[in-house]
Amino acid sequence: MSTLGLALGGGGARGLAHISMLEVFDELGLSIDEISGNSVGAIIGVLYASGMKGADIREWVDELIITKSHVIHDLLHKKKALRSIEFVDISFQQSGLIKGERFIQLLRETIGDLSFDELKIPLKIATSDFWTAEQVVFDTGKVLPAVRASMGLPGVFTPHEMDSRLLIDGGGVNPLPHDLLSNNDTVVAIDVMGFPVEHGGKPPGLFRSVMGMFDIMQNTIIEQRLLHARPNLYIKPEIRGIDLLDFHMANQIYEQAEPAVEELRRWLIQWMESLES
């Protein structure tokens, strides 16, 4: 029987587009045999692998992120005074602004403190070793520490020490880890890096400059990796005007992702028909 792997890339708030993609698999009654994820792709991936449907994840996001995430955005862009909210734990270390443990606690309250072997769908999470610049992949042990490591975006979330390594966002080495699914017959990869945010030709500020540079690096890594190995289907939703932490713009993200959602739907239907013939 043909196996199907799904790679969910990083991209901050733009990763909410993954939810719309997962809803297509649910709509068509398709089971995913293995998932790989990095950063926000690891977060969405673990929720889905735990047994949640795409619609469940959308509702979870609506309740826990969208209504509150504007505070993170405002905080980082210095538009409003600091306010404490449920899942933001501010760190004044130089290595990152947000520690991330409270967000991981929210995940724990949602899916439990699962091990990889307890997930309903096998999952691989990509992270980067800060000191050696090597990719570190987790698919055994407890899930949430691996998610915490993979979301360690430099300058935003503090790095995570695990297994004697200092781990950061997997996007440093593999922003779209479709190559981790090479044992599957068919691999679909969703690239949610999006496109640069333009602000009327004005030079970007410090934070946007740093995040923009990281986006450029990740896009370049993805392009180079695609030259050496391509998934059966590579989709990049045309998401524009969305910054890394614009989770409050979820509706715009979902709307912009619709053409890519339709592309995925058409391709999967044709793929299913080819398996039946």
mmCIF file of C-alpha atoms in Angstrom:
data_model
loop_
_atom_site.group_PDB
_atom_site.id
_atom_site.type_symbol
_atom_site.label_atom_id
_atom_site.label_comp_id
_atom_site.label_asym_id
_atom_site.label_seq_id
_atom_site.Cartn_x
_atom_site.Cartn_y
_atom_site.Cartn_z
ATOM 1 C CA MET A 1 0.000 0.000 0.000
ATOM 2 C CA SER A 2 1.292 3.454 -0.921
ATOM 3 C CA THR A 3 2.451 5.572 2.011
ATOM 4 C CA LEU A 4 2.041 9.332 2.267
ATOM 5 C CA GLY A 5 4.373 11.707 4.100
ATOM 6 C CA LEU A 6 3.702 15.381 4.851
ATOM 7 C CA ALA A 7 6.397 17.981 5.571
ATOM 8 C CA LEU A 8 5.350 21.172 7.356
ATOM 9 C CA GLY A 9 7.858 23.997 7.115
ATOM 10 C CA GLY A 10 8.574 26.931 9.401
ATOM 11 C CA GLY A 11 7.474 30.509 8.849
ATOM 12 C CA GLY A 12 6.008 31.946 12.034
ATOM 13 C CA ALA A 13 2.432 33.186 11.713
ATOM 14 C CA ARG A 14 2.403 32.204 8.054
ATOM 15 C CA GLY A 15 2.444 28.615 9.300
ATOM 16 C CA LEU A 16 -1.255 28.945 10.119
ATOM 17 C CA ALA A 17 -1.708 28.110 6.429
ATOM 18 C CA HIS A 18 -0.759 24.546 7.387
ATOM 19 C CA ILE A 19 -4.123 24.254 9.097
ATOM 20 C CA SER A 20 -6.010 24.879 5.865
ATOM 21 C CA MET A 21 -3.873 22.229 4.153
ATOM 22 C CA LEU A 22 -4.594 19.661 6.847
ATOM 23 C CA GLU A 23 -8.305 20.312 6.472
ATOM 24 C CA VAL A 24 -8.028 19.143 2.858
ATOM 25 C CA PHE A 25 -6.632 15.784 3.964
ATOM 26 C CA ASP A 26 -9.505 15.482 6.447
ATOM 27 C CA GLU A 27 -12.069 16.477 3.821
ATOM 28 C CA LEU A 28 -10.809 13.799 1.422
ATOM 29 C CA GLY A 29 -10.573 11.163 4.144
ATOM 30 C CA LEU A 30 -6.849 10.728 3.526
ATOM 31 C CA SER A 31 -4.618 9.317 6.238
ATOM 32 C CA ILE A 32 -1.089 10.671 6.537
ATOM 33 C CA ASP A 33 1.452 7.991 7.353
ATOM 34 C CA GLU A 34 4.247 10.242 8.615
ATOM 35 C CA ILE A 35 4.783 13.938 9.350
ATOM 36 C CA SER A 36 7.944 15.993 9.605
ATOM 37 C CA GLY A 37 7.978 19.519 10.947
ATOM 38 C CA ASN A 38 10.123 22.458 11.882
ATOM 39 C CA SER A 39 9.276 25.427 14.121
ATOM 40 C CA VAL A 40 5.588 26.318 13.605
ATOM 41 C CA GLY A 41 5.379 23.223 11.402
ATOM 42 C CA ALA A 42 6.446 21.160 14.413
ATOM 43 C CA ILE A 43 3.737 22.797 16.533
ATOM 44 C CA ILE A 44 0.952 22.203 13.994
ATOM 45 C CA GLY A 45 2.406 18.782 13.227
ATOM 46 C CA VAL A 46 2.360 17.567 16.814
ATOM 47 C CA LEU A 47 -1.227 18.729 17.297
ATOM 48 C CA TYR A 48 -2.326 16.813 14.201
ATOM 49 C CA ALA A 49 -0.188 13.765 15.008
ATOM 50 C CA SER A 50 -1.761 13.642 18.469
ATOM 51 C CA GLY A 51 -5.167 13.027 16.897
ATOM 52 C CA MET A 52 -6.614 16.511 16.441
ATOM 53 C CA LYS A 53 -8.264 17.291 13.105
ATOM 54 C CA GLY A 54 -7.502 20.397 11.089
ATOM 55 C CA ALA A 55 -10.755 22.025 12.217
ATOM 56 C CA ASP A 56 -9.870 21.282 15.856
ATOM 57 C CA ILE A 57 -6.496 22.976 15.430
ATOM 58 C CA ARG A 58 -8.127 26.006 13.801
ATOM 59 C CA GLU A 59 -10.465 26.333 16.777
ATOM 60 C CA TRP A 60 -7.556 25.916 19.202
ATOM 61 C CA VAL A 61 -5.641 28.664 17.417
ATOM 62 C CA ASP A 62 -8.690 30.949 17.477
ATOM 63 C CA GLU A 63 -9.029 30.536 21.226
ATOM 64 C CA LEU A 64 -5.412 30.547 22.354
ATOM 65 C CA ILE A 65 -3.379 32.521 19.858
ATOM 66 C CA ILE A 66 -5.269 34.878 17.601
ATOM 67 C CA THR A 67 -7.080 36.787 20.327
ATOM 68 C CA LYS A 68 -3.883 37.347 22.300
ATOM 69 C CA SER A 69 -0.967 37.270 19.880
ATOM 70 C CA HIS A 70 -1.259 40.962 19.015
ATOM 71 C CA VAL A 71 0.331 41.571 22.403
ATOM 72 C CA ILE A 72 3.482 39.722 21.313
ATOM 73 C CA HIS A 73 3.514 41.641 18.045
ATOM 74 C CA ASP A 74 3.079 44.987 19.801
ATOM 75 C CA LEU A 75 5.656 44.088 22.421
ATOM 76 C CA LEU A 76 8.306 43.267 19.852
ATOM 77 C CA HIS A 77 7.548 46.353 17.803
ATOM 78 C CA LYS A 78 7.371 48.602 20.922
ATOM 79 C CA LYS A 79 3.906 49.900 20.134
ATOM 80 C CA LYS A 80 2.402 49.335 23.571
ATOM 81 C CA ALA A 81 3.537 48.886 27.138
ATOM 82 C CA LEU A 82 4.381 45.415 28.396
ATOM 83 C CA ARG A 83 1.435 43.337 29.521
ATOM 84 C CA SER A 84 1.549 39.820 30.904
ATOM 85 C CA ILE A 85 -0.594 37.272 29.079
ATOM 86 C CA GLU A 86 -1.133 33.604 29.545
ATOM 87 C CA PHE A 87 1.451 32.165 27.199
ATOM 88 C CA VAL A 88 4.179 34.833 27.099
ATOM 89 C CA ASP A 89 6.995 34.475 29.610
ATOM 90 C CA ILE A 90 9.416 37.327 29.033
ATOM 91 C CA SER A 91 13.129 36.625 29.290
ATOM 92 C CA PHE A 92 15.688 39.369 29.690
ATOM 93 C CA GLN A 93 18.516 37.121 28.607
ATOM 94 C CA GLN A 94 20.426 38.331 25.582
ATOM 95 C CA SER A 95 19.744 35.062 23.750
ATOM 96 C CA GLY A 96 16.023 35.627 23.295
ATOM 97 C CA LEU A 97 13.032 37.705 24.311
ATOM 98 C CA ILE A 98 10.577 34.898 25.129
ATOM 99 C CA LYS A 99 11.398 31.720 27.010
ATOM 100 C CA GLY A 100 8.525 29.709 25.559
ATOM 101 C CA GLU A 101 7.825 27.449 28.517
ATOM 102 C CA ARG A 102 4.304 28.802 29.061
ATOM 103 C CA PHE A 103 3.391 28.111 25.466
ATOM 104 C CA ILE A 104 4.705 24.565 25.833
ATOM 105 C CA GLN A 105 2.538 24.251 28.948
ATOM 106 C CA LEU A 106 -0.485 25.182 26.839
ATOM 107 C CA LEU A 107 0.425 22.417 24.412
ATOM 108 C CA ARG A 108 0.805 20.027 27.340
ATOM 109 C CA GLU A 109 -2.664 20.946 28.601
ATOM 110 C CA THR A 110 -4.056 20.338 25.124
ATOM 111 C CA ILE A 111 -2.456 17.017 24.111
ATOM 112 C CA GLY A 112 -0.804 15.772 27.290
ATOM 113 C CA ASP A 113 2.847 14.983 27.939
ATOM 114 C CA LEU A 114 3.107 12.499 25.082
ATOM 115 C CA SER A 115 6.037 10.459 23.884
ATOM 116 C CA PHE A 116 6.658 10.085 20.160
ATOM 117 C CA ASP A 117 5.547 6.457 20.262
ATOM 118 C CA GLU A 118 2.194 7.524 21.728
ATOM 119 C CA LEU A 119 1.319 9.730 18.758
ATOM 120 C CA LYS A 120 -1.311 8.498 16.312
ATOM 121 C CA ILE A 121 0.890 9.522 13.375
ATOM 122 C CA PRO A 122 4.693 9.096 13.405
ATOM 123 C CA LEU A 123 6.406 12.482 13.668
ATOM 124 C CA LYS A 124 9.929 13.770 13.085
ATOM 125 C CA ILE A 125 10.954 17.180 14.403
ATOM 126 C CA ALA A 126 13.932 19.071 12.983
ATOM 127 C CA THR A 127 16.088 21.310 15.168
ATOM 128 C CA SER A 128 19.517 22.943 14.807
ATOM 129 C CA ASP A 129 22.524 22.511 17.078
ATOM 130 C CA PHE A 130 23.691 26.071 17.742
ATOM 131 C CA TRP A 131 27.341 25.182 18.318
ATOM 132 C CA THR A 132 27.925 22.583 15.586
ATOM 133 C CA ALA A 133 25.437 23.889 12.965
ATOM 134 C CA GLU A 134 24.182 20.316 12.556
ATOM 135 C CA GLN A 135 20.626 19.153 12.107
ATOM 136 C CA VAL A 136 19.265 17.259 15.097
ATOM 137 C CA VAL A 137 16.123 15.216 14.435
ATOM 138 C CA PHE A 138 13.839 13.925 17.187
ATOM 139 C CA ASP A 139 11.474 10.995 16.772
ATOM 140 C CA THR A 140 11.854 9.258 20.132
ATOM 141 C CA GLY A 141 11.386 10.302 23.737
ATOM 142 C CA LYS A 142 9.091 13.076 24.930
ATOM 143 C CA VAL A 143 7.563 15.208 22.184
ATOM 144 C CA LEU A 144 7.189 18.651 23.757
ATOM 145 C CA PRO A 145 10.881 19.275 24.573
ATOM 146 C CA ALA A 146 11.627 18.622 20.898
ATOM 147 C CA VAL A 147 8.897 21.080 19.874
ATOM 148 C CA ARG A 148 10.323 23.653 22.288
ATOM 149 C CA ALA A 149 13.772 23.232 20.736
ATOM 150 C CA SER A 150 12.462 23.507 17.171
ATOM 151 C CA MET A 151 10.662 26.797 17.859
ATOM 152 C CA GLY A 152 13.797 28.468 19.240
ATOM 153 C CA LEU A 153 13.885 31.304 16.694
ATOM 154 C CA PRO A 154 17.083 33.281 17.443
ATOM 155 C CA GLY A 155 16.388 36.637 19.032
ATOM 156 C CA VAL A 156 12.773 35.775 19.842
ATOM 157 C CA PHE A 157 12.700 32.485 21.767
ATOM 158 C CA THR A 158 15.582 31.509 24.014
ATOM 159 C CA PRO A 159 17.616 28.462 22.905
ATOM 160 C CA HIS A 160 16.756 25.145 24.542
ATOM 161 C CA GLU A 161 19.311 22.888 26.210
ATOM 162 C CA MET A 162 18.585 19.220 25.595
ATOM 163 C CA ASP A 163 20.722 16.083 25.523
ATOM 164 C CA SER A 164 23.869 18.164 26.188
ATOM 165 C CA ARG A 165 23.145 20.295 23.119
ATOM 166 C CA LEU A 166 22.068 23.919 22.729
ATOM 167 C CA LEU A 167 19.218 23.704 20.242
ATOM 168 C CA ILE A 168 17.519 26.402 18.178
ATOM 169 C CA ASP A 169 14.964 26.684 15.384
ATOM 170 C CA GLY A 170 15.265 23.877 12.835
ATOM 171 C CA GLY A 171 15.103 26.496 10.099
ATOM 172 C CA GLY A 172 18.777 27.163 10.636
ATOM 173 C CA VAL A 173 19.606 23.972 8.730
ATOM 174 C CA ASN A 174 16.386 22.533 7.289
ATOM 175 C CA PRO A 175 13.377 24.877 7.096
ATOM 176 C CA LEU A 176 11.278 22.371 5.120
ATOM 177 C CA PRO A 177 12.342 18.877 6.243
ATOM 178 C CA HIS A 178 10.751 16.815 3.466
ATOM 179 C CA ASP A 179 13.947 14.762 3.114
ATOM 180 C CA LEU A 180 13.199 13.184 6.504
ATOM 181 C CA LEU A 181 10.259 11.401 4.848
ATOM 182 C CA SER A 182 12.208 9.658 2.085
ATOM 183 C CA ASN A 183 11.002 6.237 3.247
ATOM 184 C CA ASN A 184 7.469 7.119 2.061
ATOM 185 C CA ASP A 185 6.201 6.422 -1.461
ATOM 186 C CA THR A 186 4.741 9.916 -1.803
ATOM 187 C CA VAL A 187 5.827 13.119 -0.069
ATOM 188 C CA VAL A 188 3.959 16.433 0.048
ATOM 189 C CA ALA A 189 5.869 19.486 1.300
ATOM 190 C CA ILE A 190 4.240 22.755 2.373
ATOM 191 C CA ASP A 191 6.546 25.791 2.323
ATOM 192 C CA VAL A 192 5.007 28.686 4.286
ATOM 193 C CA MET A 193 7.959 31.084 4.246
ATOM 194 C CA GLY A 194 5.849 33.503 2.222
ATOM 195 C CA PHE A 195 7.205 36.675 0.662
ATOM 196 C CA PRO A 196 8.850 39.833 2.089
ATOM 197 C CA VAL A 197 6.712 42.503 3.701
ATOM 198 C CA GLU A 198 7.110 45.854 1.973
ATOM 199 C CA HIS A 199 6.462 49.097 3.824
ATOM 200 C CA GLY A 200 6.298 51.808 1.179
ATOM 201 C CA GLY A 201 10.000 51.675 0.416
ATOM 202 C CA LYS A 202 10.974 52.643 3.962
ATOM 203 C CA PRO A 203 14.030 50.906 5.451
ATOM 204 C CA PRO A 204 13.040 48.181 7.926
ATOM 205 C CA GLY A 205 13.638 48.596 11.632
ATOM 206 C CA LEU A 206 16.102 46.524 13.625
ATOM 207 C CA PHE A 207 13.763 43.645 14.489
ATOM 208 C CA ARG A 208 12.305 43.391 10.983
ATOM 209 C CA SER A 209 15.804 43.548 9.473
ATOM 210 C CA VAL A 210 16.989 40.609 11.586
ATOM 211 C CA MET A 211 13.862 38.557 10.931
ATOM 212 C CA GLY A 212 13.983 39.429 7.235
ATOM 213 C CA MET A 213 17.566 38.209 7.003
ATOM 214 C CA PHE A 214 16.588 34.945 8.674
ATOM 215 C CA ASP A 215 13.753 34.555 6.133
ATOM 216 C CA ILE A 216 16.183 35.125 3.255
ATOM 217 C CA MET A 217 18.537 32.484 4.639
ATOM 218 C CA GLN A 218 15.746 29.951 5.071
ATOM 219 C CA ASN A 219 14.392 30.533 1.568
ATOM 220 C CA THR A 220 17.875 30.007 0.169
ATOM 221 C CA ILE A 221 18.329 26.767 2.120
ATOM 222 C CA ILE A 222 14.989 25.466 0.838
ATOM 223 C CA GLU A 223 15.881 26.311 -2.762
ATOM 224 C CA GLN A 224 19.221 24.540 -2.501
ATOM 225 C CA ARG A 225 17.721 21.451 -0.896
ATOM 226 C CA LEU A 226 15.060 21.258 -3.610
ATOM 227 C CA LEU A 227 17.822 21.128 -6.228
ATOM 228 C CA HIS A 228 19.100 17.892 -4.700
ATOM 229 C CA ALA A 229 15.835 16.217 -3.751
ATOM 230 C CA ARG A 230 12.266 17.230 -4.517
ATOM 231 C CA PRO A 231 9.074 15.956 -2.895
ATOM 232 C CA ASN A 232 6.333 14.622 -5.136
ATOM 233 C CA LEU A 233 4.394 17.817 -4.488
ATOM 234 C CA TYR A 234 5.913 21.110 -3.371
ATOM 235 C CA ILE A 235 3.467 23.874 -2.508
ATOM 236 C CA LYS A 236 4.285 27.431 -1.461
ATOM 237 C CA PRO A 237 1.201 29.527 -0.605
ATOM 238 C CA GLU A 238 1.563 33.101 -1.859
ATOM 239 C CA ILE A 239 1.390 34.781 1.531
ATOM 240 C CA ARG A 240 2.253 38.472 1.430
ATOM 241 C CA GLY A 241 2.156 41.348 3.896
ATOM 242 C CA ILE A 242 2.426 39.010 6.903
ATOM 243 C CA ASP A 243 5.265 39.393 9.389
ATOM 244 C CA LEU A 244 6.676 36.505 11.356
ATOM 245 C CA LEU A 245 4.578 37.212 14.468
ATOM 246 C CA ASP A 246 1.353 38.455 12.858
ATOM 247 C CA PHE A 247 -0.789 35.653 14.295
ATOM 248 C CA HIS A 248 -3.612 38.154 14.762
ATOM 249 C CA MET A 249 -3.871 38.247 10.937
ATOM 250 C CA ALA A 250 -4.985 34.614 10.777
ATOM 251 C CA ASN A 251 -8.008 35.323 8.588
ATOM 252 C CA GLN A 252 -5.829 37.063 6.006
ATOM 253 C CA ILE A 253 -3.410 34.128 6.102
ATOM 254 C CA TYR A 254 -6.200 31.608 5.545
ATOM 255 C CA GLU A 255 -7.580 33.708 2.692
ATOM 256 C CA GLN A 256 -4.238 34.089 0.947
ATOM 257 C CA ALA A 257 -3.586 30.356 1.281
ATOM 258 C CA GLU A 258 -6.794 29.407 -0.568
ATOM 259 C CA PRO A 259 -5.263 29.129 -4.082
ATOM 260 C CA ALA A 260 -2.612 26.762 -2.682
ATOM 261 C CA VAL A 261 -5.322 24.841 -0.824
ATOM 262 C CA GLU A 262 -7.155 24.334 -4.124
ATOM 263 C CA GLU A 263 -3.905 23.227 -5.765
ATOM 264 C CA LEU A 264 -3.391 20.649 -3.024
ATOM 265 C CA ARG A 265 -6.986 19.429 -3.292
ATOM 266 C CA ARG A 266 -6.752 18.920 -7.071
ATOM 267 C CA TRP A 267 -3.412 17.144 -6.804
ATOM 268 C CA LEU A 268 -4.554 14.802 -4.030
ATOM 269 C CA ILE A 269 -7.723 13.875 -5.926
ATOM 270 C CA GLN A 270 -5.662 13.006 -8.995
ATOM 271 C CA TRP A 271 -3.202 11.073 -6.825
ATOM 272 C CA MET A 272 -6.036 9.071 -5.250
ATOM 273 C CA GLU A 273 -7.489 8.307 -8.696
ATOM 274 C CA SER A 274 -4.094 7.120 -9.919
ATOM 275 C CA LEU A 275 -3.864 4.686 -7.013
ATOM 276 C CA GLU A 276 -7.270 3.244 -7.885
ATOM 277 C CA SER A 277 -6.516 2.760 -11.574
#
